PDB file of C-alpha atoms in Angstrom:
ATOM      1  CA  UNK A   3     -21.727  -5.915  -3.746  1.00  0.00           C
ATOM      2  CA  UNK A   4     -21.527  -8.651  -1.021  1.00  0.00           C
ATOM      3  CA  UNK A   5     -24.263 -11.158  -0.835  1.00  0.00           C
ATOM      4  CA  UNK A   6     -25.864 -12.658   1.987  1.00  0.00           C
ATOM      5  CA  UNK A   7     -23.349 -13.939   4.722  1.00  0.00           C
ATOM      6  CA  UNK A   8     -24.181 -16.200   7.421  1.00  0.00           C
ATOM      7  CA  UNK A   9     -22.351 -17.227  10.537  1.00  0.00           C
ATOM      8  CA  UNK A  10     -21.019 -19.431  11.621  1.00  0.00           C
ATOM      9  CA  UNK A  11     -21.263 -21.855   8.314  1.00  0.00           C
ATOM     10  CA  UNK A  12     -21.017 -24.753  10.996  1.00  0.00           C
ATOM     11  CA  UNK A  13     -21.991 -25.150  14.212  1.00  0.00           C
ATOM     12  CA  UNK A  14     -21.811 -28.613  16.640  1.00  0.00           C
ATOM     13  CA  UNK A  15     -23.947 -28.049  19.478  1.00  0.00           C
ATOM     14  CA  UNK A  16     -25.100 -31.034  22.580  1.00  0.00           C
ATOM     15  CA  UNK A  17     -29.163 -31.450  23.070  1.00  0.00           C
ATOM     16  CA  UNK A  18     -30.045 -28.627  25.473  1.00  0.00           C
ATOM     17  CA  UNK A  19     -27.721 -26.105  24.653  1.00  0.00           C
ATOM     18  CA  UNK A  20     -28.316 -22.794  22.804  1.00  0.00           C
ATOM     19  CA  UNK A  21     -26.880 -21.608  19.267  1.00  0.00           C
ATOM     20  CA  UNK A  22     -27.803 -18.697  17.805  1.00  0.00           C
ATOM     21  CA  UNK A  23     -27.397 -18.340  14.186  1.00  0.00           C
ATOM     22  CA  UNK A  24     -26.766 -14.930  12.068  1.00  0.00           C
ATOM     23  CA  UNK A  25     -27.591 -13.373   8.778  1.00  0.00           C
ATOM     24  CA  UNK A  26     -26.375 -10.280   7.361  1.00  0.00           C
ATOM     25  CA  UNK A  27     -28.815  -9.336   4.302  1.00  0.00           C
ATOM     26  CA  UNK A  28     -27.665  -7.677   1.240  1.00  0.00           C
ATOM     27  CA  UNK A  29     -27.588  -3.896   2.153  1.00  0.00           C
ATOM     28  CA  UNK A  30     -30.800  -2.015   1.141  1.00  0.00           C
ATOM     29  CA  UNK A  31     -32.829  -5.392   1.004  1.00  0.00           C
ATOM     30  CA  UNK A  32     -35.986  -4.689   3.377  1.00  0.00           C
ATOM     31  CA  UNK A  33     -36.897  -8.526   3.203  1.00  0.00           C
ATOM     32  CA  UNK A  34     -35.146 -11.141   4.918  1.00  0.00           C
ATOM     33  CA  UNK A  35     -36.177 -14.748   5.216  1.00  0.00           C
ATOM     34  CA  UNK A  36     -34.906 -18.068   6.783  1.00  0.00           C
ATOM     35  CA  UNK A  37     -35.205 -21.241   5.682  1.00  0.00           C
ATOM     36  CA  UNK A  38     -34.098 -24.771   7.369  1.00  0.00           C
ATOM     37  CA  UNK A  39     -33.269 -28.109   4.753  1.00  0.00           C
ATOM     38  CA  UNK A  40     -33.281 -31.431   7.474  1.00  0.00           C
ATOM     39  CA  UNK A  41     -31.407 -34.112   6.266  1.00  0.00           C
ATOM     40  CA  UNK A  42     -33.276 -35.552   3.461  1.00  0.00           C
ATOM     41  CA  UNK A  43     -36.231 -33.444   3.299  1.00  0.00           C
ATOM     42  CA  UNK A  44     -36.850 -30.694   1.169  1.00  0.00           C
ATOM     43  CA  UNK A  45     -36.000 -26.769   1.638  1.00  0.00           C
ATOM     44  CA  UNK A  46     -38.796 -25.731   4.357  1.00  0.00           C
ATOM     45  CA  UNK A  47     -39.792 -22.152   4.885  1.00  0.00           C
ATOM     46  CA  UNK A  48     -39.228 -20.683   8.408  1.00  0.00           C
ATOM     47  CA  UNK A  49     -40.474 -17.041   8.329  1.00  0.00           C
ATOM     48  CA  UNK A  50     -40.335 -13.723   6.806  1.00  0.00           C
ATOM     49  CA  UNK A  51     -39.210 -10.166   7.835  1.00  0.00           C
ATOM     50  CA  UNK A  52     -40.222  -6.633   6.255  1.00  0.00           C
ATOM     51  CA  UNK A  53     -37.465  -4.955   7.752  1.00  0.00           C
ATOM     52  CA  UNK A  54     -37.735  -5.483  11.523  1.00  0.00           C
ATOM     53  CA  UNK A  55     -41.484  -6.791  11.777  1.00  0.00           C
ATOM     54  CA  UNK A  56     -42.607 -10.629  11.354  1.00  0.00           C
ATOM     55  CA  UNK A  57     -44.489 -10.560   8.151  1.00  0.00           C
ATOM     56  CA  UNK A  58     -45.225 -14.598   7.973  1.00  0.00           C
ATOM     57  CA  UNK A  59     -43.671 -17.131  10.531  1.00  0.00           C
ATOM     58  CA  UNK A  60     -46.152 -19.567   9.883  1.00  0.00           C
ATOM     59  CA  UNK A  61     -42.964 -22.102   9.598  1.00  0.00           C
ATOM     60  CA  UNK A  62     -41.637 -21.629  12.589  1.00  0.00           C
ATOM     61  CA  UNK A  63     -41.817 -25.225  13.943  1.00  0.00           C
ATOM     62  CA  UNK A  64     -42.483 -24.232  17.353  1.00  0.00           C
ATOM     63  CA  UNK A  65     -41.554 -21.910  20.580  1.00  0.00           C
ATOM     64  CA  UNK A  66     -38.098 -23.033  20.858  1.00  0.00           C
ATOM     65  CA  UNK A  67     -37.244 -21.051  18.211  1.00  0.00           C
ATOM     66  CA  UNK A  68     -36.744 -16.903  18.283  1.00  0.00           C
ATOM     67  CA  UNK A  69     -36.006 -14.946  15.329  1.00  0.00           C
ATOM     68  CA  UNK A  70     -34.947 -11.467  15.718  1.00  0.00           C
ATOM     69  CA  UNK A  71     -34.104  -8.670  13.289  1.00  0.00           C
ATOM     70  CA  UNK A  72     -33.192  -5.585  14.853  1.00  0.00           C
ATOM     71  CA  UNK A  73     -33.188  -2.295  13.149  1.00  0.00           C
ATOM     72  CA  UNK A  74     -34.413  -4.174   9.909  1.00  0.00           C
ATOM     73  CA  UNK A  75     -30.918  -4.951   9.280  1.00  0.00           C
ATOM     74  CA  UNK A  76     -29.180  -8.466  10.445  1.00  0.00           C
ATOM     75  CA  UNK A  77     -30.941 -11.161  12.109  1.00  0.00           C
ATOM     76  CA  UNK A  78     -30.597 -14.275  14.436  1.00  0.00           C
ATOM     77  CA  UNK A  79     -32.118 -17.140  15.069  1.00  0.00           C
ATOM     78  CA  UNK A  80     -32.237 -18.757  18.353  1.00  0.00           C
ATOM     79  CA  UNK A  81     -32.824 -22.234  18.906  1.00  0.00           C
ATOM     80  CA  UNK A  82     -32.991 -22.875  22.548  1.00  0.00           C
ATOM     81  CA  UNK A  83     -32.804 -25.379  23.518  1.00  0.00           C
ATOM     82  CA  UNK A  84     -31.800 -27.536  20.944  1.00  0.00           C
ATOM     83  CA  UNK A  85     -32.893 -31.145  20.286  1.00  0.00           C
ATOM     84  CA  UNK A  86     -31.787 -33.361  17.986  1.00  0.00           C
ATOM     85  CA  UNK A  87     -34.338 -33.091  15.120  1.00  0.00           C
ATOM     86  CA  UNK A  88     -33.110 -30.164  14.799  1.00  0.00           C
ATOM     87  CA  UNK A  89     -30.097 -30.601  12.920  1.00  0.00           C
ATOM     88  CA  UNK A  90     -30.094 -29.583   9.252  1.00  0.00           C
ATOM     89  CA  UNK A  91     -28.822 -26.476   7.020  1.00  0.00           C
ATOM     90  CA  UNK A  92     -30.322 -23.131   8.112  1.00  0.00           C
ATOM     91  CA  UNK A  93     -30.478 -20.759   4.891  1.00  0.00           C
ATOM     92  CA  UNK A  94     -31.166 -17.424   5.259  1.00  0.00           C
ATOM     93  CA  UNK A  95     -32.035 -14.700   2.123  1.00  0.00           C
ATOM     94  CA  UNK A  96     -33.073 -11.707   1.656  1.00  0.00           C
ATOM     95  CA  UNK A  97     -34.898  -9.946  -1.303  1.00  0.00           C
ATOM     96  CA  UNK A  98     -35.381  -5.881  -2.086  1.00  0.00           C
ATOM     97  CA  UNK A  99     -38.782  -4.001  -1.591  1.00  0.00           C
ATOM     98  CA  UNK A 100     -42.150  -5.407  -2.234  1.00  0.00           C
ATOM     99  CA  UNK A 101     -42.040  -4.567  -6.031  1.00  0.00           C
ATOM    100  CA  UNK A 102     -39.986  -8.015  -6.332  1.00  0.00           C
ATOM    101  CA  UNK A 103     -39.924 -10.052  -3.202  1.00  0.00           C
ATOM    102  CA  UNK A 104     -40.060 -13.262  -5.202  1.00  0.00           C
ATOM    103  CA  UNK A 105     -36.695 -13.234  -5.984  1.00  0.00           C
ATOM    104  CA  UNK A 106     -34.396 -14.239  -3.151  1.00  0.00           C
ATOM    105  CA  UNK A 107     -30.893 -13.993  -2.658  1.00  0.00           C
ATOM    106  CA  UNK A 108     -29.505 -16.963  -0.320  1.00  0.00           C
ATOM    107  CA  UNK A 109     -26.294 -17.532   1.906  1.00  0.00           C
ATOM    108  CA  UNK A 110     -24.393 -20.266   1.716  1.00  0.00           C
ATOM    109  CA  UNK A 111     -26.123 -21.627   5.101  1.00  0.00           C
ATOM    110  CA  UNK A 112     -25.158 -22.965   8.439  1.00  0.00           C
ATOM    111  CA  UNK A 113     -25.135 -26.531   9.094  1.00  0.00           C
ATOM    112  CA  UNK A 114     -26.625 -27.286  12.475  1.00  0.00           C
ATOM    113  CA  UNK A 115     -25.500 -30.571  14.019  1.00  0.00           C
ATOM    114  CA  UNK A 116     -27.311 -31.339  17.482  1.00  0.00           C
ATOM    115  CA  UNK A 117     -25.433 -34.598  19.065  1.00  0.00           C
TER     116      UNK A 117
ATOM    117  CA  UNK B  14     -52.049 -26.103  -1.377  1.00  0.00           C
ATOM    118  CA  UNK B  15     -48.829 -24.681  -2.789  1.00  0.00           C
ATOM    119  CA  UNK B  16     -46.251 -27.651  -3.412  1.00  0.00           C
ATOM    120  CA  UNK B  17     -43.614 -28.589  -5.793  1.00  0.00           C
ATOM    121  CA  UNK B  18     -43.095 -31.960  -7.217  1.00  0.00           C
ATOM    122  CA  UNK B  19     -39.378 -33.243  -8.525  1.00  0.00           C
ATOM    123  CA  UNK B  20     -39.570 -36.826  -9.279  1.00  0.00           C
ATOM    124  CA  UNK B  21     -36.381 -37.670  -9.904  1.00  0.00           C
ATOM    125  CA  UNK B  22     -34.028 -38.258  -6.821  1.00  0.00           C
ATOM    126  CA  UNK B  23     -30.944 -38.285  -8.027  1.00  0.00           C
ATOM    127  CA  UNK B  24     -29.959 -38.771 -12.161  1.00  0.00           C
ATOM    128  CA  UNK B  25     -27.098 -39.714 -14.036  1.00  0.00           C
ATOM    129  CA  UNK B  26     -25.796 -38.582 -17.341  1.00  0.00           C
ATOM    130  CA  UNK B  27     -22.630 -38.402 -19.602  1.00  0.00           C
ATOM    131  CA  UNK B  28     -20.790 -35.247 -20.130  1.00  0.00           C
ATOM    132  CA  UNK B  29     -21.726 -34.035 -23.168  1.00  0.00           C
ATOM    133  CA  UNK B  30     -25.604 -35.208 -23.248  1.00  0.00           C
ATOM    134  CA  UNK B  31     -28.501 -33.488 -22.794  1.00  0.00           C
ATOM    135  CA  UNK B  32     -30.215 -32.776 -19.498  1.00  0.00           C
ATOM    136  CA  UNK B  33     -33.927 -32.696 -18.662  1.00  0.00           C
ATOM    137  CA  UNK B  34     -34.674 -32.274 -15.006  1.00  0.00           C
ATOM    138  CA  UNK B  35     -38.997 -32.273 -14.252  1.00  0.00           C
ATOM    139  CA  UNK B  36     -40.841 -30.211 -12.293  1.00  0.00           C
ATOM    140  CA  UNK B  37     -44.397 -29.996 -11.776  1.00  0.00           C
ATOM    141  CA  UNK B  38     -46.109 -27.468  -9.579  1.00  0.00           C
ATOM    142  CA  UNK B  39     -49.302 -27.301  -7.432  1.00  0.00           C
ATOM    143  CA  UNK B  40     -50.503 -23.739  -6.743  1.00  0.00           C
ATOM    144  CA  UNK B  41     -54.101 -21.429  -7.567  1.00  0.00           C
ATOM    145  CA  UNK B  42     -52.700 -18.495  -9.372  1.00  0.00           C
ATOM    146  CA  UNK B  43     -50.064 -17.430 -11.771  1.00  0.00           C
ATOM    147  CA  UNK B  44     -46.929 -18.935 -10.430  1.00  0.00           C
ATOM    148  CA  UNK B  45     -43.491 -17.304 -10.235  1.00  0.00           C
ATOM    149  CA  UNK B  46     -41.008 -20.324 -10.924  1.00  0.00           C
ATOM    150  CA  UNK B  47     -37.556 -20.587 -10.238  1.00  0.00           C
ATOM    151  CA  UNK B  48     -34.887 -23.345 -10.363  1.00  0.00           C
ATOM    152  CA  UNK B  49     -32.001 -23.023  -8.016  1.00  0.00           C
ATOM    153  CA  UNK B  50     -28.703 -24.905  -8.026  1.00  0.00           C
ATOM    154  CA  UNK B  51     -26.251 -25.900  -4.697  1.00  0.00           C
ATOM    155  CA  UNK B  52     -22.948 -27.486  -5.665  1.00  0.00           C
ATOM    156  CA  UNK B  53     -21.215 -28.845  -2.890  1.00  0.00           C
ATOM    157  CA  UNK B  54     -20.389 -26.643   0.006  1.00  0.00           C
ATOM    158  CA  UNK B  55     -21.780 -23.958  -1.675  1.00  0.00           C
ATOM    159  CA  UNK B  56     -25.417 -21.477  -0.838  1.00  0.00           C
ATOM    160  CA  UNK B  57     -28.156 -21.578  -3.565  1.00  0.00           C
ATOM    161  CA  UNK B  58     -27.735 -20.426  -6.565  1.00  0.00           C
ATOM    162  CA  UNK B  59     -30.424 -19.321  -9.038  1.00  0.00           C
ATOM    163  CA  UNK B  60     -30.225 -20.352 -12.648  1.00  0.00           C
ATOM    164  CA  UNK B  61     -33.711 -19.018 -13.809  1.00  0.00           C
ATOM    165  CA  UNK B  62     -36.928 -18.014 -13.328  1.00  0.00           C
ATOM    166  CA  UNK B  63     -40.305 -17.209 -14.646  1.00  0.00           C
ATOM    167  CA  UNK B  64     -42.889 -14.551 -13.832  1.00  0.00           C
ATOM    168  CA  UNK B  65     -44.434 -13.820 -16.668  1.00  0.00           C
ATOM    169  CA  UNK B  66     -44.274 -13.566 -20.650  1.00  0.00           C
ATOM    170  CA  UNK B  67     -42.176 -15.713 -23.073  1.00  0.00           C
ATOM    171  CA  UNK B  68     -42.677 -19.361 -21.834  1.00  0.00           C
ATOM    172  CA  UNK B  69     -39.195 -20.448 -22.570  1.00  0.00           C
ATOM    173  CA  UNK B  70     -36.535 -19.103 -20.040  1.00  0.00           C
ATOM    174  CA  UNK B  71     -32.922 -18.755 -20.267  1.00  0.00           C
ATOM    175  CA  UNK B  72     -30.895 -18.389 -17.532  1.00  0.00           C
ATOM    176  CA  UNK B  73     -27.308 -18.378 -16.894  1.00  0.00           C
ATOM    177  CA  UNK B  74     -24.527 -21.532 -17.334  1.00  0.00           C
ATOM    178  CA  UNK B  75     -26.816 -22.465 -20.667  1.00  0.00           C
ATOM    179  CA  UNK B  76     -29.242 -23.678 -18.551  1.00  0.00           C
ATOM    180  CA  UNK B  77     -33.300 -23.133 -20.187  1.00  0.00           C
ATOM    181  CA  UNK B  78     -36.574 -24.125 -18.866  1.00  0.00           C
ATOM    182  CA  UNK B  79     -40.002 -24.005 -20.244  1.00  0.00           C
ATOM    183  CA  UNK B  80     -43.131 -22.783 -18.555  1.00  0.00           C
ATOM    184  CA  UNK B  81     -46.211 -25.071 -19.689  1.00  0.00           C
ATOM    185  CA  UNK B  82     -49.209 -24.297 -17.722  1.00  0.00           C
ATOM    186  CA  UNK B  83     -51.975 -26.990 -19.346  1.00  0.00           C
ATOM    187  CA  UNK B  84     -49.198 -29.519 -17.521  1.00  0.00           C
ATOM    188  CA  UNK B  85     -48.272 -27.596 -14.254  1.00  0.00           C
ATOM    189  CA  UNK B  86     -44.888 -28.123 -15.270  1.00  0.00           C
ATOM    190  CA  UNK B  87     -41.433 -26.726 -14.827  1.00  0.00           C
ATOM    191  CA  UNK B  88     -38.875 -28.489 -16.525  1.00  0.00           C
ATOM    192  CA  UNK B  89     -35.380 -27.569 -16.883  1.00  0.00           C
ATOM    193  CA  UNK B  90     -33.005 -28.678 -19.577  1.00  0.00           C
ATOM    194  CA  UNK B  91     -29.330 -28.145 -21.181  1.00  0.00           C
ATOM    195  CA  UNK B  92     -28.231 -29.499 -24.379  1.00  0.00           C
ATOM    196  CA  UNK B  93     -24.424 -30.301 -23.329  1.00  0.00           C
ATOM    197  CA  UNK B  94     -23.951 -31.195 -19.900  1.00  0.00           C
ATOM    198  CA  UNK B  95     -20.900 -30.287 -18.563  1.00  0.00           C
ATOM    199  CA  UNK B  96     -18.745 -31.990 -15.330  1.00  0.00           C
ATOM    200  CA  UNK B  97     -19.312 -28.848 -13.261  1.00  0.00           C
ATOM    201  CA  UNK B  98     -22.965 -29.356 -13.623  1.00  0.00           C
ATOM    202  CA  UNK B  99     -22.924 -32.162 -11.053  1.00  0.00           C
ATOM    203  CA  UNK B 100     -24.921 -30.921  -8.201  1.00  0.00           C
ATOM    204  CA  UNK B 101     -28.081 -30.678  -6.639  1.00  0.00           C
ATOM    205  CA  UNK B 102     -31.067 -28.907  -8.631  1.00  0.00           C
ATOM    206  CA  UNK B 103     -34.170 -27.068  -6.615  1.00  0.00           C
ATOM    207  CA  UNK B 104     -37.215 -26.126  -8.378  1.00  0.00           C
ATOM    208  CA  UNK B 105     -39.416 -23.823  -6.613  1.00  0.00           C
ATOM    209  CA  UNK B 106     -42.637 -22.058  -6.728  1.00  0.00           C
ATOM    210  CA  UNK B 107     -42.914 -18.212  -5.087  1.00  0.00           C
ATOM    211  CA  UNK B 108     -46.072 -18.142  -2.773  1.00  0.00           C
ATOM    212  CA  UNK B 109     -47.418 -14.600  -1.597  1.00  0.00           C
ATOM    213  CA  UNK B 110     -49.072 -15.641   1.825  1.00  0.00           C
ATOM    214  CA  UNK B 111     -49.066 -13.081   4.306  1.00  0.00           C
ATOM    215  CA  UNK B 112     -45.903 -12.059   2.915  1.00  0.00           C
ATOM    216  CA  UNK B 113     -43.990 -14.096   0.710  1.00  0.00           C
ATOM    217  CA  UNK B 114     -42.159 -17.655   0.746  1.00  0.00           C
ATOM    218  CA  UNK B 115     -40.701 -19.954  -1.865  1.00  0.00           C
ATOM    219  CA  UNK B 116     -42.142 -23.811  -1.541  1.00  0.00           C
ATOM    220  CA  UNK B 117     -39.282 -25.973  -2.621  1.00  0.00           C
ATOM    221  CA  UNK B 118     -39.337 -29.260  -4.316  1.00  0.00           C
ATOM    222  CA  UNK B 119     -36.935 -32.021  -3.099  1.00  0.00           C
ATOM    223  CA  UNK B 120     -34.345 -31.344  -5.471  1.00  0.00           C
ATOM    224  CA  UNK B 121     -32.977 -33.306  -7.996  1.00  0.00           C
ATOM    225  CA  UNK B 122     -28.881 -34.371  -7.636  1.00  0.00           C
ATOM    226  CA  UNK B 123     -27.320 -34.743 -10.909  1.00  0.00           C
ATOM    227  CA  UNK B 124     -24.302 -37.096 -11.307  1.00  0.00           C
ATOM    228  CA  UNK B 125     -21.785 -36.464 -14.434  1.00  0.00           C
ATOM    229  CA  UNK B 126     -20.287 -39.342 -15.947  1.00  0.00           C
ATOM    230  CA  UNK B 127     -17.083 -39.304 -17.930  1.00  0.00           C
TER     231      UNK B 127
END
């Protein structure tokens, strides 16, 4: 079974510009969550899906960034347009229905570097 | 509020010696507790977790952690630390808000000495 896959795993981007980052969930899992780590700082939640609807973005730092997940099955995040704080590792995971959403299965992460 | 506490920044030991990495925990009800692992260039890995029941976890790699709620703590531990345990070590608390997150602690990076 594949895990969670994330692309791209690296992504150098100017201040201003757009990137758009993507998750592919383990198949079947309704729950799909992204996370951000900034340099030195701990692992911060970003928001949670329930297949395609928003169930908690409450760590979404602010409008410039747009999380999508159509059909319930991948997602993106948009970051647009990018400043320099935001640089860090963007972790996505996903977790089956709501009889065990605690445990979360994570990609290995795209590294974000705004210059 | 929900947080996680790991004290230790960073930690050295010798391959072959024990390991005790702490973790306390902040949060109202019956926590679900996890400790994840990142080696280098590598996504998170989980080594354990508790929801409920026996106190003492095992998880994989010969990792263990004990769940003592009087102390709010977390900690995990390995008799025999091996080289390919150097990396960074997450403890984490699983928070149902209006869905579900995991809090994070800082992490803990563990060095292996020769």
């Amino acid at each position: 079974e594949a895990g969670v896959t994330q692309f791209p795993s690296h992504s150098v981007i100017e201040k201003g510009q757009t990137v758009t980052l993507r998750c592919d969930p383990i198949s079947g899992h309704d729950n799909l969550y992204w996370y951000r780590r900034v340099m030195g700082k701990e692992i911060k939640f970003l928001l949670h899906f329930v297949k395609e609807s928003k169930q908690d973005e409450s760590g979404m730092p602010n409008n410039r960034f747009l999380a999508e997940r159509t059909g319930g099955t991948y997602s993106t995040l948009k970051v647009q347009p990018a400043e320099l704080e935001d640089s860090g590792v963007y972790f996505c995971a996903s977790s089956q229905g709501l009889a065990g959403p605690y445990e979360q299965y994570f990609g290995p992460g795209t590294r974000l570097t705004v210059t | 509020a929900q947080s996680v506490t790991q004290p230790d920044i960073h930690i050295t030991v010798s391959e072959g010696a024990s390991l005790e990495l702490r973790c306390n925990y902040s949060y109202g009800a019956t926590p679900y507790l996890f400790w994840y692992v990142q080696s280098p260039g590598q996504g998170l890995q989980l080594l354990l977790k508790y929801f409920s029941g026996d106190t003492l976890v095992q998880g994989i790699k010969g990792f263990e952690a004990e769940f003592k709620r009087s102390q709010s703590s977390f900690n995990l531990r390995k008799p025999s630390v091996h080289w390919s345990d150097a990396a960074e070590y997450f403890c984490a608390v699983g928070a149902r808000t209006g869905g579900f997150k995991t809090i994070f602690g800082a992490g803990t990076r563990l060095f292996v000495k020769a």
